[in-house]
Coordinates of N, CA, C and O in Angstrom, one line a residue:
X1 N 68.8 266.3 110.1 CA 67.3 266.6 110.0 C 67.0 267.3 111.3 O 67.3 266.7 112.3
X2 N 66.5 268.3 111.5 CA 65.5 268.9 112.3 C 63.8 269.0 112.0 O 63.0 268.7 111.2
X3 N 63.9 269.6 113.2 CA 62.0 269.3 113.5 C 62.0 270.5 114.8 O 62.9 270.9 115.5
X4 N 60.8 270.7 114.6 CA 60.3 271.7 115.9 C 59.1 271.3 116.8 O 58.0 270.8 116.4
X5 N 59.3 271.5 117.9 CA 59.3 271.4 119.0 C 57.6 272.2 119.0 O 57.5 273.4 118.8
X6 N 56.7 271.6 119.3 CA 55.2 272.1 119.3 C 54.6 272.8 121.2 O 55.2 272.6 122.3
X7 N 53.6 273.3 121.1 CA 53.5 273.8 122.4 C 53.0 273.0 123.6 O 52.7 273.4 124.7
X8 N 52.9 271.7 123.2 CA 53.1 270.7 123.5 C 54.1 269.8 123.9 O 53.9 269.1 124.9
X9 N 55.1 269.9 123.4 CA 55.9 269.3 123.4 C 56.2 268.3 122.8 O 57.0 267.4 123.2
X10 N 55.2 268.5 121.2 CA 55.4 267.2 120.5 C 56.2 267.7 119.3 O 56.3 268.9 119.0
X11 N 56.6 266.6 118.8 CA 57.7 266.5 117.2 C 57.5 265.5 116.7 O 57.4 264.4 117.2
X12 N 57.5 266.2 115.1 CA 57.1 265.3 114.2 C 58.5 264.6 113.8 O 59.6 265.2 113.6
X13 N 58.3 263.3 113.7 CA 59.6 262.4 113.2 C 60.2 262.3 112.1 O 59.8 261.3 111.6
X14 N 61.0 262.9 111.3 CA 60.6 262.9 109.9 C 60.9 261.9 109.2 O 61.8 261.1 109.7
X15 N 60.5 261.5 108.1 CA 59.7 260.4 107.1 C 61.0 259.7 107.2 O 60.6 258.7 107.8
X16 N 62.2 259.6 106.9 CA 63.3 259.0 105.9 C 63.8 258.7 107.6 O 64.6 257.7 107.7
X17 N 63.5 259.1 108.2 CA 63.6 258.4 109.8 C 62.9 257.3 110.5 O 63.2 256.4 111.2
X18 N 61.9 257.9 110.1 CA 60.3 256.8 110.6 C 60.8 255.4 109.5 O 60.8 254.3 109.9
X19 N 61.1 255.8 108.3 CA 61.3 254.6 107.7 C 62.5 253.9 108.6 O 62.3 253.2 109.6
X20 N 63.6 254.2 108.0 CA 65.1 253.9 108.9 C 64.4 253.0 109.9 O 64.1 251.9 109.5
X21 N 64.1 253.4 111.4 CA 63.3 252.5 112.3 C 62.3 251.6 112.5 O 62.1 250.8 113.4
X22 N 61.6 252.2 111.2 CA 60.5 250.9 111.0 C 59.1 251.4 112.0 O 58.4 250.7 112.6
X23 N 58.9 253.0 111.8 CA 58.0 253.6 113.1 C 56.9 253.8 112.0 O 57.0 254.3 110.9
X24 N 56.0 253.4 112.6 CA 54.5 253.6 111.8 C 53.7 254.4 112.5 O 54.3 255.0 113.4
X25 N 52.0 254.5 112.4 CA 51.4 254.5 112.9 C 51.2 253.8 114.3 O 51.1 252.6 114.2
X26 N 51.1 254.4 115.7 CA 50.6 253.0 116.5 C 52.1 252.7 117.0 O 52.0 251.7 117.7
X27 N 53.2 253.0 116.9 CA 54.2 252.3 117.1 C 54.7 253.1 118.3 O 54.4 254.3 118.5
X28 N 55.6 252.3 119.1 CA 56.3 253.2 120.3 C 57.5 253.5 120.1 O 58.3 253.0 119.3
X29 N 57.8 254.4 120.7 CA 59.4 254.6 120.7 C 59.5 254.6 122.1 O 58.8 254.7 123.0
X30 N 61.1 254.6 121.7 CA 61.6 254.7 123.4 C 62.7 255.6 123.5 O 63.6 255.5 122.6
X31 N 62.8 256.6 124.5 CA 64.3 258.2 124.4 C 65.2 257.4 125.3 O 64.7 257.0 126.3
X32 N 66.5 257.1 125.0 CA 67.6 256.7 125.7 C 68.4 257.6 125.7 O 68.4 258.4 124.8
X33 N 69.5 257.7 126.9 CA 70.6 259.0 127.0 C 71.3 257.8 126.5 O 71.0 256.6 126.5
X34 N 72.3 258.5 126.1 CA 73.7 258.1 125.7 C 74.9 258.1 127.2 O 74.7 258.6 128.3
X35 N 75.9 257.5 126.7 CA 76.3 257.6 127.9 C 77.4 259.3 128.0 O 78.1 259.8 129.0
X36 N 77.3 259.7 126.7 CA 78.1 260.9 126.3 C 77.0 262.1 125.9 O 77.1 262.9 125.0
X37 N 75.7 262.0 126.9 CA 74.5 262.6 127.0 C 73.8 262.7 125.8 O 72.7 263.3 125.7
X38 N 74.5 261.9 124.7 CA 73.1 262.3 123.7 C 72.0 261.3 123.6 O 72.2 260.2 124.1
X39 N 70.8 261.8 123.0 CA 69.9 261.2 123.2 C 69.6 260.5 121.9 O 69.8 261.0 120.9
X40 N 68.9 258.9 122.0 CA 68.8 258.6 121.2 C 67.3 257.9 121.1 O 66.6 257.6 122.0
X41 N 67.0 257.8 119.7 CA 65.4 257.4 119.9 C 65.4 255.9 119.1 O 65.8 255.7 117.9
X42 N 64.7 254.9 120.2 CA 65.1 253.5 119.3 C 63.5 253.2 119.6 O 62.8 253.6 120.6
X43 N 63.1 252.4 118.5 CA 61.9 252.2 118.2 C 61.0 250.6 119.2 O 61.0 249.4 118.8
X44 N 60.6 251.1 120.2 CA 60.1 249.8 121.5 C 59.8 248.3 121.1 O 60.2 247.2 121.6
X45 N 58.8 248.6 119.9 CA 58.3 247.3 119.9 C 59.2 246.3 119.2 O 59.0 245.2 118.8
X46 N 60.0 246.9 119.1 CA 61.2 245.7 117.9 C 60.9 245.1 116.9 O 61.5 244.0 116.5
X47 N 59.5 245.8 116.0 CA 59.4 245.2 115.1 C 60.1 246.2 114.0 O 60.4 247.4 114.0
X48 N 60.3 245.0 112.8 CA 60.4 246.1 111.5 C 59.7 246.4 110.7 O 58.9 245.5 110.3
X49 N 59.6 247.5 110.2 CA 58.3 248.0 109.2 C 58.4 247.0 108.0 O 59.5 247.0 107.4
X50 N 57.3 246.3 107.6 CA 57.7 246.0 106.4 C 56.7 246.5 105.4 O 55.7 247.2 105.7
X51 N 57.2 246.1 104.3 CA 57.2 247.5 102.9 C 55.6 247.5 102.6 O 55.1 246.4 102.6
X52 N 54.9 248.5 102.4 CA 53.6 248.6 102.4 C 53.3 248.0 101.3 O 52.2 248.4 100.8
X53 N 53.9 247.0 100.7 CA 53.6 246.1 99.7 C 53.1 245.0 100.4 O 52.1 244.4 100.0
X54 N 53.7 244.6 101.2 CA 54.0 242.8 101.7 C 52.4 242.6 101.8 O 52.2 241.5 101.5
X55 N 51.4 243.3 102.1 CA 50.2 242.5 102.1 C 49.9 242.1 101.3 O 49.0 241.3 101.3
X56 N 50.7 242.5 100.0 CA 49.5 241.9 98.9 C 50.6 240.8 98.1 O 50.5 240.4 96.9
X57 N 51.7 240.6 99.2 CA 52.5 239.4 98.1 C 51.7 238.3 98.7 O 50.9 238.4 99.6
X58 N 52.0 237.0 98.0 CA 51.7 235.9 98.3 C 50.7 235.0 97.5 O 50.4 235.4 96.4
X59 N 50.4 234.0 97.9 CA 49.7 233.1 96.8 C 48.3 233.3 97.2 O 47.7 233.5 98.2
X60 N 48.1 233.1 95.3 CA 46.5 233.4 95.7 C 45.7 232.1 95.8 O 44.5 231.9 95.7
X61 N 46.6 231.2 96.1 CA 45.7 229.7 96.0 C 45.6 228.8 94.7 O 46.3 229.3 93.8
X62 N 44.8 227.4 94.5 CA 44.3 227.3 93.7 C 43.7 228.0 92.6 O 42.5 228.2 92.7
X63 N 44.2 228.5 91.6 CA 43.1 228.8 90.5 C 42.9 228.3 89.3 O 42.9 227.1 89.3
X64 N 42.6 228.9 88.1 CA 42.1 228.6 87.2 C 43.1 228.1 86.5 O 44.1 228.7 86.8
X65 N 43.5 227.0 85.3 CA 44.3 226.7 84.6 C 44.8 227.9 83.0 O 44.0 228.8 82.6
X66 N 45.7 227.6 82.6 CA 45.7 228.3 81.6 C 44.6 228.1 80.5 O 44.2 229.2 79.9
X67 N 44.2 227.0 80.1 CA 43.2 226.6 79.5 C 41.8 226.6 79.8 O 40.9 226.5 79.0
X68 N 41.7 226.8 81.0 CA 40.6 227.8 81.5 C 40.0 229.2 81.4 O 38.9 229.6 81.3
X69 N 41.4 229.9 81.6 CA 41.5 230.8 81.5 C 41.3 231.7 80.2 O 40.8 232.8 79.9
X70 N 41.8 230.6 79.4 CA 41.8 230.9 77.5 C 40.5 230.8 77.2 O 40.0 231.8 76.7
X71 N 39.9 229.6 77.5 CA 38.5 229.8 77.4 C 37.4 230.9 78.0 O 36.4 231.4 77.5
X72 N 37.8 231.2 79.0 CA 37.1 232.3 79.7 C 37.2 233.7 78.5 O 36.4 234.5 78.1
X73 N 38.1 233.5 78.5 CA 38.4 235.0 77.8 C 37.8 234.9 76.4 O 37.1 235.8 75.9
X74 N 38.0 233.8 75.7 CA 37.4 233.7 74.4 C 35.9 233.6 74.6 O 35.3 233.8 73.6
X75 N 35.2 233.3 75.5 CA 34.1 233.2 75.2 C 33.6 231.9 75.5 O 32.4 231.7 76.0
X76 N 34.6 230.6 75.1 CA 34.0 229.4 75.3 C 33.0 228.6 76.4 O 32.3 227.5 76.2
X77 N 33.0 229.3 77.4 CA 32.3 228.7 78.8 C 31.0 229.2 78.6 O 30.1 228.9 79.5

């Protein structure tokens, strides 16, 4: 993968990378030399991205029984 170098001196990370490391929005990285000078980019905060699903798993609590539910829908309540 390549990327170019802005007048700035910024570069965009590209996607299938950002994933790989878990770099979001808001996230740091950090530039390490290698000890065979290459550079590598490892992501600071040591978190991992997780899947822009995960907010919406989980339980929704207490709710309605199925026989409540049956009723609702039919009309009974």
């Amino acid at each position: 993968m390549s990327t170019t170098v802005t007048a700035k001196g910024q570069v965009t990370i590209p996607k299938p990378l950002r994933d790989l490391l878990g770099i979001g929005p808001g996230s740091k990285v950090e530039f390490r030399r290698g000890a065979d000078g290459s550079v590598v980019l490892v992501a600071a905060d040591g978190k991992k991205q997780h899947s822009r699903f995960a907010g919406l798993r989980g339980h929704a609590g207490n709710g309605l029984s199925t026989d409540e539910i049956m009723s609702l829908t039919r009309g009974d309540a």
